[in-house]
Coordinates of C-alpha atoms in Angstrom, one line a residue:
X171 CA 5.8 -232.1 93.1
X172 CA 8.8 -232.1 95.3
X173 CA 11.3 -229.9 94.3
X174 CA 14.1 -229.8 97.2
X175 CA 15.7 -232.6 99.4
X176 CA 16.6 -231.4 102.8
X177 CA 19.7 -231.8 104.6
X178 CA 20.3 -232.7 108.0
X179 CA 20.8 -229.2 108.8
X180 CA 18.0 -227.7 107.1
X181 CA 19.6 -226.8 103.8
X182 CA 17.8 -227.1 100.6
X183 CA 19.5 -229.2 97.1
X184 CA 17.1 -229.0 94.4
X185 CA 16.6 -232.4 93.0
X186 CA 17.7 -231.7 89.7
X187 CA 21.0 -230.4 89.2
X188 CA 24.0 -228.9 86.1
X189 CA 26.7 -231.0 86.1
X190 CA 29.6 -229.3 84.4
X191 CA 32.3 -232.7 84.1
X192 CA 33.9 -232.6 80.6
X193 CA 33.2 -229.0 79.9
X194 CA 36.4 -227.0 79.6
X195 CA 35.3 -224.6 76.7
X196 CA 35.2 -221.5 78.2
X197 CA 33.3 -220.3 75.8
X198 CA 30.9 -223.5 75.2
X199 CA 30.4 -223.5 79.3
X200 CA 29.2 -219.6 79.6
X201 CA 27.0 -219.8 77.3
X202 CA 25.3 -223.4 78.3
X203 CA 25.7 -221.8 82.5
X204 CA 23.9 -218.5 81.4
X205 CA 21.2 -220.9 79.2
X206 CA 20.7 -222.8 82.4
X207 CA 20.5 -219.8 85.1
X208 CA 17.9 -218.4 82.7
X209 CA 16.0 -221.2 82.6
X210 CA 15.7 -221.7 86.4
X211 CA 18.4 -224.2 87.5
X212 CA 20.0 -223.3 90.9
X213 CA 21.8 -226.5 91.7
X214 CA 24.7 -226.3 90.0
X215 CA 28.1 -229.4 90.3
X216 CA 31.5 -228.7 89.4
X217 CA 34.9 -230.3 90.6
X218 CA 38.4 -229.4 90.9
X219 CA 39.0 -231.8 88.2
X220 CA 36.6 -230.4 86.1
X221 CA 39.1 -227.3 85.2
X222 CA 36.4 -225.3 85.1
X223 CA 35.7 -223.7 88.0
X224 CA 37.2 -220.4 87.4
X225 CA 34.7 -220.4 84.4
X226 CA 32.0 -221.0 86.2
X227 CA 33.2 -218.3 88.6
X228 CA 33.6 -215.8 86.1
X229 CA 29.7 -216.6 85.3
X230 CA 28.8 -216.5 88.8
X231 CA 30.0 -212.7 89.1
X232 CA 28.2 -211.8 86.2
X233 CA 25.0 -212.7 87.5
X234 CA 25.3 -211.8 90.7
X235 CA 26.2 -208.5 89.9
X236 CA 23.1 -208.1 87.7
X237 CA 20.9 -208.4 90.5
X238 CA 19.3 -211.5 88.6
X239 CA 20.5 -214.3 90.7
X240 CA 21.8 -213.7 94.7
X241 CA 24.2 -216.2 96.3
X242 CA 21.3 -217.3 98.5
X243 CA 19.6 -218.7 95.5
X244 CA 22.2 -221.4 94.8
X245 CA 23.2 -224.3 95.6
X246 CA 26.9 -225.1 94.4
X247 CA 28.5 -228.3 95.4
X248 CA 32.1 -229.0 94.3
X249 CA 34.7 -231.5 95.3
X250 CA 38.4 -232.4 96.7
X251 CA 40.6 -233.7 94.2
X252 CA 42.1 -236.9 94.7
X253 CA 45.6 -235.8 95.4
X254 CA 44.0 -233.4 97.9
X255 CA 42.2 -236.3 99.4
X256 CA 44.8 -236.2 102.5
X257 CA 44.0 -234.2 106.0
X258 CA 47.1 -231.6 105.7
X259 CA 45.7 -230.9 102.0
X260 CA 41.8 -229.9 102.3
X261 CA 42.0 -226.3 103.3
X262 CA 44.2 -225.4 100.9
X263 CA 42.2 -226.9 97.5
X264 CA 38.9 -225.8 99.1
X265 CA 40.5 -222.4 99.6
X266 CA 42.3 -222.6 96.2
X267 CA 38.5 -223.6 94.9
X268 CA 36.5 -220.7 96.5
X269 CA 39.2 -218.0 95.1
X270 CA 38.3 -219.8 91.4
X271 CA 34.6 -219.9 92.1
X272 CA 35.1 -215.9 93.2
X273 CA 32.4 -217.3 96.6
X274 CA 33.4 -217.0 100.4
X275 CA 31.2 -220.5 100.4
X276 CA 30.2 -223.3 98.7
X277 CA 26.6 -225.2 99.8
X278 CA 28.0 -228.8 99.6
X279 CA 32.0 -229.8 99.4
X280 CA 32.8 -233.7 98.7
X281 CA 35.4 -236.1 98.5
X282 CA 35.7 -236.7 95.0
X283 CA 37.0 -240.4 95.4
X284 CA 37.8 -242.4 98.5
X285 CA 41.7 -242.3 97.9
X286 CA 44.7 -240.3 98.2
X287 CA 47.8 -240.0 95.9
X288 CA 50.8 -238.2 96.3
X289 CA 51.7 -234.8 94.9
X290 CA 55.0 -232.9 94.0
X291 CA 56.8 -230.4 95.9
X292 CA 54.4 -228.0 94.9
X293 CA 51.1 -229.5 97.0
X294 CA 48.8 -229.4 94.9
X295 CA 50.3 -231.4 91.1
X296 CA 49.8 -235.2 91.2
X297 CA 53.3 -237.1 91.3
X298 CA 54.4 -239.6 89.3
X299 CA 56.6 -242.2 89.9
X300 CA 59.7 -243.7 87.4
X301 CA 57.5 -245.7 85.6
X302 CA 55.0 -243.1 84.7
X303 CA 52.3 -244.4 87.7
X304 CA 50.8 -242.3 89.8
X305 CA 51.9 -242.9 93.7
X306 CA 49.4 -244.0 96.3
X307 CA 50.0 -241.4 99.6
X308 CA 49.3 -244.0 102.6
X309 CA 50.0 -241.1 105.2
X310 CA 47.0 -240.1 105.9
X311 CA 43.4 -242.2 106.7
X312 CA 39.7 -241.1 105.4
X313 CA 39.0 -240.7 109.1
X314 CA 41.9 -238.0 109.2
X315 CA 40.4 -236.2 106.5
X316 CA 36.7 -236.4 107.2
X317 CA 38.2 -234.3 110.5
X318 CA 39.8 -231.7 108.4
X319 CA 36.6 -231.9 106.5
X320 CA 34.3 -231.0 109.3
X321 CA 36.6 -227.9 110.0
X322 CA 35.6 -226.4 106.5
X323 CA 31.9 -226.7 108.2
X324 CA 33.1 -224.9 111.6
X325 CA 35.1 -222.7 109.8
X326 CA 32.9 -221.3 107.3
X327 CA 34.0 -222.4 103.8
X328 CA 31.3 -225.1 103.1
X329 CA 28.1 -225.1 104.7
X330 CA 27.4 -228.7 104.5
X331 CA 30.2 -232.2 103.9
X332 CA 29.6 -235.1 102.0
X333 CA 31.3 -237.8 100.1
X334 CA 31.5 -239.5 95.9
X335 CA 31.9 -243.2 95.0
X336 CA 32.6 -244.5 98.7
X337 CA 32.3 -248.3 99.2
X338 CA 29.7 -249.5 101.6
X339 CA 32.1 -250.3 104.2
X340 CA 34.2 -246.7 103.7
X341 CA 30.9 -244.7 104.5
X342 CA 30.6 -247.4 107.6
X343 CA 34.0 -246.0 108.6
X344 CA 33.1 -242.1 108.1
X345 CA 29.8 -242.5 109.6
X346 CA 31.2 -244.2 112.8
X347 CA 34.0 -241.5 113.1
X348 CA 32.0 -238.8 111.9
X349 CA 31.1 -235.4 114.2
X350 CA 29.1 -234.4 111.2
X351 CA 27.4 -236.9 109.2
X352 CA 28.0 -236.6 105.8
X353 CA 25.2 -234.6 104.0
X354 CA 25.6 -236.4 100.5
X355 CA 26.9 -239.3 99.0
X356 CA 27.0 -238.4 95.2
X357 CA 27.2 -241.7 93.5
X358 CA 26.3 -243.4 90.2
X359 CA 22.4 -244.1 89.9
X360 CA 20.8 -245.6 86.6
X361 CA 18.6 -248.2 85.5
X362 CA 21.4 -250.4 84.1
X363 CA 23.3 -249.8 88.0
X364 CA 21.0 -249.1 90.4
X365 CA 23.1 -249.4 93.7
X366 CA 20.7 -250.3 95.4
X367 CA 22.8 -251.8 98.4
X368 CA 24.7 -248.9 98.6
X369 CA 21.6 -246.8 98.6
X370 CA 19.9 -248.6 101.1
X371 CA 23.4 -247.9 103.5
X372 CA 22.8 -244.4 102.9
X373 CA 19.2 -244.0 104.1
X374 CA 19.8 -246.0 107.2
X375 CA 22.2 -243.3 108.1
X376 CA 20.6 -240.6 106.8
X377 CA 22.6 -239.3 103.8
X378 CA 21.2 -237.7 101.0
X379 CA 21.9 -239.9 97.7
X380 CA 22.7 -237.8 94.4
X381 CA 22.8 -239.7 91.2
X382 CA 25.1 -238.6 88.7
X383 CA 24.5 -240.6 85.5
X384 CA 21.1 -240.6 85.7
X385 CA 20.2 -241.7 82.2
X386 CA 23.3 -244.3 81.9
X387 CA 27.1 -244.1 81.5
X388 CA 28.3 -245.1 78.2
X389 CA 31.9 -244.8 79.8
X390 CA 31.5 -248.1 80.8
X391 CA 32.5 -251.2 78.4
X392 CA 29.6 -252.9 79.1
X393 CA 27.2 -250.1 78.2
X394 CA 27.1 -250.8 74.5
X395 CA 27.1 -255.5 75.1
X396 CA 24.8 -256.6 73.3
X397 CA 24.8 -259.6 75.5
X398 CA 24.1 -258.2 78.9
X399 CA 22.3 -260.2 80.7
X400 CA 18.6 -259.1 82.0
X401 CA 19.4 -259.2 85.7
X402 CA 22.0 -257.1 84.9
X403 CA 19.7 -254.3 83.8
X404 CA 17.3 -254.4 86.8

């Protein structure tokens, strides 16, 4: 059975991965991330917006310092926040990321989400406007940032780029601007929403698809119809 996908440039993602979104419990998270190292997972997905990095770093240390695990083992992906999502901002939240995770690298770094909003005067908060909005930044382009992107790669800090819940036509646009080719496109992949369009984009350019999701998302309204039509779950 297969056990790896590879990347373009020869890295190896295990196929099934530990998500950690909506786990903030420090103490709820160590436990379940020393449960799941002992039990043999090595792909392991975390985010900025997660909040939980530095718990997961913490974890990471431990086991690396027991001689159980080594870095090599691994593969960690984690992922630019949206207000980071802007080409003057990715060093500094990958860097701010690696100092949480206690790594000098992650194995996979992604956009998060295909948009940028603006921050306060501290770079790295999300702003909010009068009216208790957030604020749209339009000074920058997903082109602009899939270059500071690729410097991550020649710099060090990630050894493979990718992208999360891009639109057909937005990994059209990174694809034809691209040096690198994005590695990944983590996306939402179930029965009840297949993707399959966007799916079939990815493999003519040769991107790895991860499915988050995998066994449905009851965070959407129509997870729970009772009147969904059969099409829809196909």
């Amino acid at each position: 059975m297969k056990t790896h996908i590879e990347l373009y440039n020869s890295s190896k993602m295990p196929i099934i991965g530990y998500g950690m979104w909506q786990c903030e419990n420090a103490e709820e998270l160590e436990a379940a991330l020393d449960y799941a190292l002992d039990a043999g997972y090595r792909h392991f997905d975390t985010a900025y917006e997660y909040s939980n990095e530095a718990i997961f770093g913490k974890v990471l240390k431990k086991w690396f310092e027991s001689g159980k695990v080594k870095r090599e083992d691994l593969f960690i992906v984690t992922k630019l926040p949206v207000q980071g999502v802007h080409h003057d901002r990715v060093e500094k939240f990958l860097n701010i990321e690696l100092k949480d995770l206690q790594l000098d690298y992650v194995d996979l770094y992604l956009i998060h989400i295909p948009a940028t909003l603006k921050t306060t005067e501290n770079g790295t908060d999300v702003a909010f406007g009068d009216d208790g909005n957030v604020i749209l930044d339009l000074t920058t382009t997903l082109e602009q940032v899939w270059k500071a992107m690729e410097a991550q790669v020649y710099a060090g800090r990630t050894k493979s780029i990718g992208i999360s819940n891009f639109n057909i036509s937005q990994v059209e646009r990174i694809v034809k601007s691209a040096n690198i080719l994005p590695a990944n496109h983590q996306i939402e992949v179930n029965v009840s929403y297949p993707n399959r369009y966007l799916r079939e984009v990815c493999t003519k350019h040769g991107i790895t698809v991860c499915g988050y999701a995998p066994l449905g998302s009851p965070g959407r309204p129509s997870y729970y119809e009772p009147n969904i039509p059969k099409d829809a779950l196909l």
